[in-house]
XYZ file of C-alpha atoms in Angstrom:
367
model
C 15.857 13.867 21.001
C 19.502 13.029 20.232
C 18.653 9.313 20.171
C 15.890 9.955 17.624
C 18.263 11.994 15.462
C 20.913 9.261 15.557
C 18.394 6.577 14.670
C 17.062 8.751 11.867
C 20.519 9.327 10.445
C 21.336 5.624 10.578
C 18.037 4.746 8.857
C 18.709 7.331 6.149
C 22.206 6.013 5.470
C 20.946 2.439 5.425
C 18.051 3.354 3.143
C 20.262 5.304 0.774
C 22.758 2.458 0.549
C 20.127 -0.219 -0.031
C 18.207 1.973 -2.464
C 21.253 2.807 -4.545
C 22.430 -0.804 -4.594
C 19.029 -2.260 -5.462
C 18.255 0.213 -8.229
C 21.763 -0.075 -9.664
C 21.388 -3.855 -9.877
C 17.989 -3.446 -11.566
C 19.294 -0.831 -13.989
C 22.272 -2.960 -15.028
C 19.996 -5.989 -15.391
C 17.584 -4.038 -17.568
C 20.271 -2.786 -19.957
C 21.839 -6.240 -20.117
C 18.478 -7.599 -21.207
C 17.869 -9.759 -18.134
C 14.206 -10.882 -18.292
C 11.890 -9.508 -15.629
C 13.749 -6.351 -14.563
C 10.905 -3.988 -15.508
C 8.348 -6.350 -13.973
C 10.336 -6.496 -10.751
C 10.451 -2.720 -10.547
C 6.668 -2.482 -10.864
C 6.315 -5.133 -8.150
C 8.591 -3.319 -5.694
C 7.293 0.125 -6.526
C 3.611 -0.788 -6.258
C 4.107 -2.280 -2.791
C 5.494 0.926 -1.310
C 2.937 3.026 -3.152
C 0.191 0.799 -1.743
C 1.637 1.050 1.779
C 1.728 4.839 1.465
C -1.847 4.988 0.211
C -2.854 2.793 3.127
C -1.417 5.317 5.565
C -3.232 8.138 3.718
C -6.493 6.237 4.161
C -5.869 5.886 7.910
C -4.924 9.579 8.196
C -8.191 10.555 6.484
C -10.133 8.282 8.817
C -8.343 9.704 11.864
C -9.198 13.308 10.992
C -12.744 12.450 9.934
C -13.422 10.863 13.319
C -11.332 13.412 15.285
C -9.954 10.312 16.953
C -7.742 9.937 19.986
C -6.423 6.553 18.854
C -4.796 8.221 15.839
C -2.799 10.795 17.783
C 0.060 8.382 18.431
C 0.009 7.300 14.790
C -0.232 10.766 13.253
C 3.516 11.557 12.971
C 4.111 8.263 11.139
C 1.065 8.643 8.917
C 2.053 12.192 7.968
C 5.678 11.238 7.290
C 4.478 8.432 5.046
C 1.990 10.449 2.959
C 4.571 13.174 2.395
C 6.587 10.680 0.359
C 3.929 10.760 -2.382
C 5.770 13.392 -4.507
C 8.878 11.175 -4.435
C 6.803 8.168 -5.447
C 5.390 10.200 -8.330
C 8.933 10.702 -9.631
C 9.739 7.030 -9.083
C 6.793 6.087 -11.331
C 8.682 7.329 -14.410
C 10.429 3.976 -15.106
C 6.991 2.342 -15.279
C 5.796 4.889 -17.840
C 8.935 4.276 -19.891
C 8.561 0.482 -19.868
C 4.796 0.180 -20.438
C 5.153 -2.226 -23.419
C 7.138 -4.628 -21.249
C 4.479 -4.661 -18.549
C 0.982 -4.407 -19.969
C -0.532 -6.468 -22.817
C -2.591 -3.457 -23.955
C 0.653 -1.571 -24.650
C 1.965 -4.297 -26.985
C 0.731 -3.675 -30.572
C 1.106 -7.290 -31.675
C -1.106 -8.528 -28.812
C -3.672 -5.782 -29.370
C -3.878 -6.638 -33.078
C -4.647 -10.280 -32.234
C -7.137 -9.638 -29.403
C -10.562 -8.022 -30.030
C -11.053 -7.300 -26.326
C -7.806 -5.322 -26.093
C -8.825 -3.448 -29.229
C -12.155 -2.590 -27.597
C -10.332 -1.204 -24.547
C -7.849 0.886 -26.514
C -9.654 4.229 -26.003
C -9.074 3.765 -22.272
C -5.941 1.634 -22.174
C -3.338 3.498 -24.173
C -0.001 4.990 -23.076
C -1.047 8.660 -23.300
C -4.292 8.316 -21.348
C -2.590 6.014 -18.816
C 0.059 8.671 -18.156
C -2.586 11.382 -17.779
C -4.550 9.269 -15.309
C -1.471 8.517 -13.217
C -0.687 12.227 -13.065
C -4.246 12.981 -11.916
C -4.079 10.278 -9.257
C -0.845 11.616 -7.779
C -2.068 15.202 -7.897
C -5.155 14.231 -5.930
C -3.325 12.078 -3.374
C -0.623 14.715 -2.843
C -3.140 17.557 -2.624
C -5.240 15.854 0.052
C -2.149 14.776 2.004
C -0.679 18.281 1.817
C -3.873 19.899 3.144
C -4.137 17.540 6.097
C -0.464 17.752 7.039
C -0.272 21.493 6.422
C -2.702 22.236 9.230
C -0.549 20.227 11.629
C -1.656 19.102 15.077
C -3.252 22.395 16.079
C -6.400 22.222 18.219
C -7.762 25.529 16.927
C -11.460 24.956 16.267
C -11.508 26.483 12.770
C -8.569 24.378 11.560
C -9.930 21.223 13.184
C -13.161 21.775 11.276
C -11.252 22.284 8.009
C -9.367 19.027 8.582
C -12.617 17.198 9.243
C -14.310 18.613 6.141
C -11.302 17.788 3.980
C -11.220 14.260 5.391
C -14.940 13.822 4.619
C -14.806 14.613 0.911
C -11.214 13.403 0.666
C -12.039 9.901 1.927
C -14.979 9.561 -0.460
C -12.876 10.607 -3.458
C -9.923 8.577 -2.186
C -11.931 5.369 -2.551
C -12.836 6.216 -6.157
C -9.384 7.428 -7.214
C -7.531 4.588 -5.510
C -9.892 2.030 -7.060
C -9.054 3.299 -10.537
C -5.378 3.473 -9.561
C -5.445 -0.213 -8.603
C -7.208 -1.062 -11.864
C -4.595 0.774 -13.918
C -1.453 -0.201 -12.052
C -2.110 -3.863 -11.239
C -5.338 -5.260 -12.671
C -4.237 -4.069 -16.108
C -1.471 -6.669 -15.997
C -4.129 -9.306 -16.682
C -5.292 -8.895 -20.313
C -8.864 -10.166 -19.832
C -9.559 -10.235 -16.095
C -11.926 -7.748 -14.526
C -13.459 -7.612 -11.049
C -15.376 -4.692 -9.556
C -14.123 -5.678 -6.084
C -10.435 -5.556 -7.091
C -10.090 -1.918 -6.062
C -11.915 -2.492 -2.775
C -9.616 -5.398 -1.933
C -6.610 -3.224 -2.720
C -7.855 -0.292 -0.615
C -8.995 -2.332 2.399
C -5.957 -4.600 2.443
C -3.448 -1.807 2.281
C -5.384 0.354 4.748
C -4.904 -2.539 7.145
C -1.209 -2.549 6.228
C -0.884 1.210 6.687
C -2.580 1.054 10.090
C -0.373 -1.826 11.222
C 2.755 -0.084 9.925
C 2.035 3.120 11.877
C 1.043 1.221 15.023
C 4.174 -0.926 14.811
C 6.407 2.170 14.801
C 4.369 4.056 17.398
C 4.706 1.268 19.961
C 8.505 1.554 19.729
C 8.789 5.370 19.791
C 9.096 7.053 23.210
C 8.029 10.440 21.817
C 4.438 9.236 21.385
C 4.279 6.974 24.442
C 1.955 9.386 26.232
C -0.724 8.737 23.594
C -0.514 4.941 23.916
C -2.989 4.648 26.772
C -5.026 1.459 27.085
C -8.124 2.883 25.384
C -6.137 3.989 22.331
C -4.328 0.653 22.082
C -7.674 -1.107 22.295
C -9.130 1.033 19.522
C -6.114 0.478 17.276
C -6.280 -3.288 17.783
C -10.046 -3.341 17.199
C -9.633 -1.343 14.007
C -7.037 -3.830 12.728
C -9.477 -6.612 13.585
C -12.271 -4.880 11.672
C -10.184 -4.351 8.537
C -8.973 -7.968 8.702
C -12.580 -9.179 8.716
C -13.563 -6.880 5.839
C -10.531 -8.022 3.829
C -11.273 -11.741 4.245
C -14.948 -11.150 3.443
C -14.099 -9.378 0.188
C -11.382 -11.885 -0.744
C -13.480 -14.994 -0.162
C -16.727 -13.686 -1.651
C -14.899 -12.510 -4.775
C -13.240 -15.916 -5.117
C -16.508 -17.815 -4.589
C -18.464 -15.649 -7.053
C -15.771 -15.870 -9.732
C -15.246 -19.589 -9.291
C -18.976 -20.295 -9.247
C -19.680 -18.260 -12.383
C -16.820 -20.088 -14.136
C -16.260 -17.420 -16.781
C -12.873 -18.007 -18.472
C -11.882 -14.320 -18.382
C -12.358 -14.286 -14.583
C -11.250 -17.783 -13.612
C -7.945 -17.338 -15.455
C -6.909 -14.957 -12.665
C -7.356 -17.534 -9.905
C -6.174 -20.708 -11.634
C -2.418 -19.914 -11.490
C -2.852 -18.496 -7.972
C -4.453 -21.640 -6.595
C -2.085 -24.279 -7.975
C 1.442 -25.329 -7.092
C 3.605 -22.884 -5.176
C 1.101 -20.030 -5.396
C -1.650 -22.316 -4.119
C 0.452 -22.875 -1.008
C 0.903 -19.129 -0.651
C -2.886 -18.706 -0.864
C -3.338 -21.111 2.062
C -0.598 -19.296 3.990
C -2.457 -16.015 3.393
C -5.687 -17.456 4.718
C -3.896 -18.480 7.900
C -1.327 -15.724 8.289
C -3.171 -12.721 6.875
C -6.466 -13.469 8.591
C -6.857 -16.392 10.982
C -3.814 -15.916 13.243
C -4.103 -12.089 13.527
C -7.864 -12.507 14.006
C -7.341 -14.834 16.954
C -4.576 -12.670 18.417
C -6.586 -9.449 18.136
C -9.559 -11.061 19.896
C -7.459 -11.407 23.052
C -6.587 -8.728 25.584
C -2.732 -8.590 25.438
C -2.496 -6.617 22.119
C -5.087 -4.172 23.464
C -3.190 -3.537 26.687
C 0.486 -4.076 25.988
C 2.300 -2.005 23.299
C 4.988 -4.673 22.969
C 2.436 -7.347 22.060
C 0.669 -5.016 19.625
C 4.045 -4.346 17.980
C 4.533 -8.012 17.112
C 0.971 -8.443 15.864
C 1.313 -5.321 13.688
C 4.697 -6.483 12.373
C 3.148 -9.828 11.433
C 0.339 -8.076 9.538
C 2.757 -5.848 7.604
C 4.847 -8.890 6.644
C 1.796 -10.705 5.307
C 0.673 -7.621 3.418
C 3.893 -8.076 1.430
C 3.074 -11.770 0.934
C -0.404 -10.842 -0.298
C 1.025 -8.221 -2.642
C 3.466 -10.783 -4.022
C 0.660 -13.314 -4.563
C -1.383 -10.642 -6.340
C 1.301 -9.250 -8.661
C 3.948 -11.848 -9.536
C 1.658 -14.536 -11.051
C 0.402 -11.887 -13.501
C 3.814 -12.157 -15.160
C 3.413 -15.930 -15.562
C 6.596 -16.678 -13.648
C 7.918 -17.379 -10.175
C 10.001 -15.197 -7.902
C 13.282 -13.783 -9.203
C 16.261 -12.271 -7.431
C 15.420 -9.005 -9.204
C 12.169 -8.857 -7.208
C 14.195 -8.585 -4.014
C 16.464 -5.983 -5.628
C 13.383 -3.914 -6.526
C 12.005 -4.086 -2.997
C 15.351 -3.003 -1.568
C 15.862 -0.314 -4.214
C 12.488 1.407 -4.026
C 12.125 0.657 -0.327
C 15.513 2.138 0.488
C 14.754 5.440 -1.231
C 11.274 5.495 0.307
C 12.837 4.944 3.742
C 15.138 7.952 3.254
C 12.228 10.247 2.393
C 10.065 8.794 5.165
C 12.773 9.140 7.829
C 13.495 12.753 6.906
C 9.830 13.663 7.241
C 9.376 11.617 10.411
C 12.268 13.316 12.220
C 10.608 16.710 11.764
C 7.239 15.393 12.973
C 8.730 13.756 16.080
C 10.721 16.872 16.926
C 7.470 18.839 16.838
C 5.812 16.313 19.158
C 8.740 16.304 21.603
C 8.816 20.090 21.595
C 5.228 20.397 22.739
């Protein structure tokens, strides 16, 4: 217990220091007129929002299935989803800098583009803000209901959790799809793909699952739940989401490239040439092929230490995939401000996550 408290305090201090430093650097850069500061903030912010939504998806799936494999992950999933109110507050800089991020929020570009004019009833600052508020209200409401009932085995509360997870998961897919459209796909003035939201949801569900499993395998408080059957189920679930992700990614690419419509192909052209083309190949190998081969073997399904490294690898490549998805939309390469944004938002997210996690682990150890 004391070791967990000390680790939590160290993580909070580290997160607070990194968060303050990163956001201060971004803020100074923004007011000094350094190009890309607002874009970098959206990049860093959207990664941690996506990771949090991924853990909410796994938590919904866990309660819907009344699973045993999710019991070791539950404290980490709950601590993550309880950061959603903080992330709602951290979305304010995006709302303030909309004209610097989205073409539809720039009057001169709208005036010169009939398609952006056609989309104005949907894509405008007021309606965008309203939609973001609705998204966060829904995500926070569902997370609060699931976490509020805790780990109790009382039949009535278990049934309520299951019912909430059933309708919550269905609505989660819809709401998160529109959230991905608004937050990230809207960066591309003409591009549209119906599978964009599915790729976002599946990819970051894989990331959320790997993130929780990575921490669970290194936390003694939940060691009793990491029996071989649960490890096997966690590894198999990662394998399943990896296969679904590569299926969606490749079929979307093949359909778009084959149709050869300019408004669709323009999304993939900058992401398949030069540096970003190399990143795309790295994603094919690192995000799918290598984890796929590793998760087919027995060691990750039997040894928590091996599963830790596989899960860590997946989380790292979720960041690579997020970078490949977002940064080329700004028609530029990587900037030092991108790292500052990751450290800034990530540091504050880590503080909120660690505070929530300490309470959840204390409850588990006290049982």
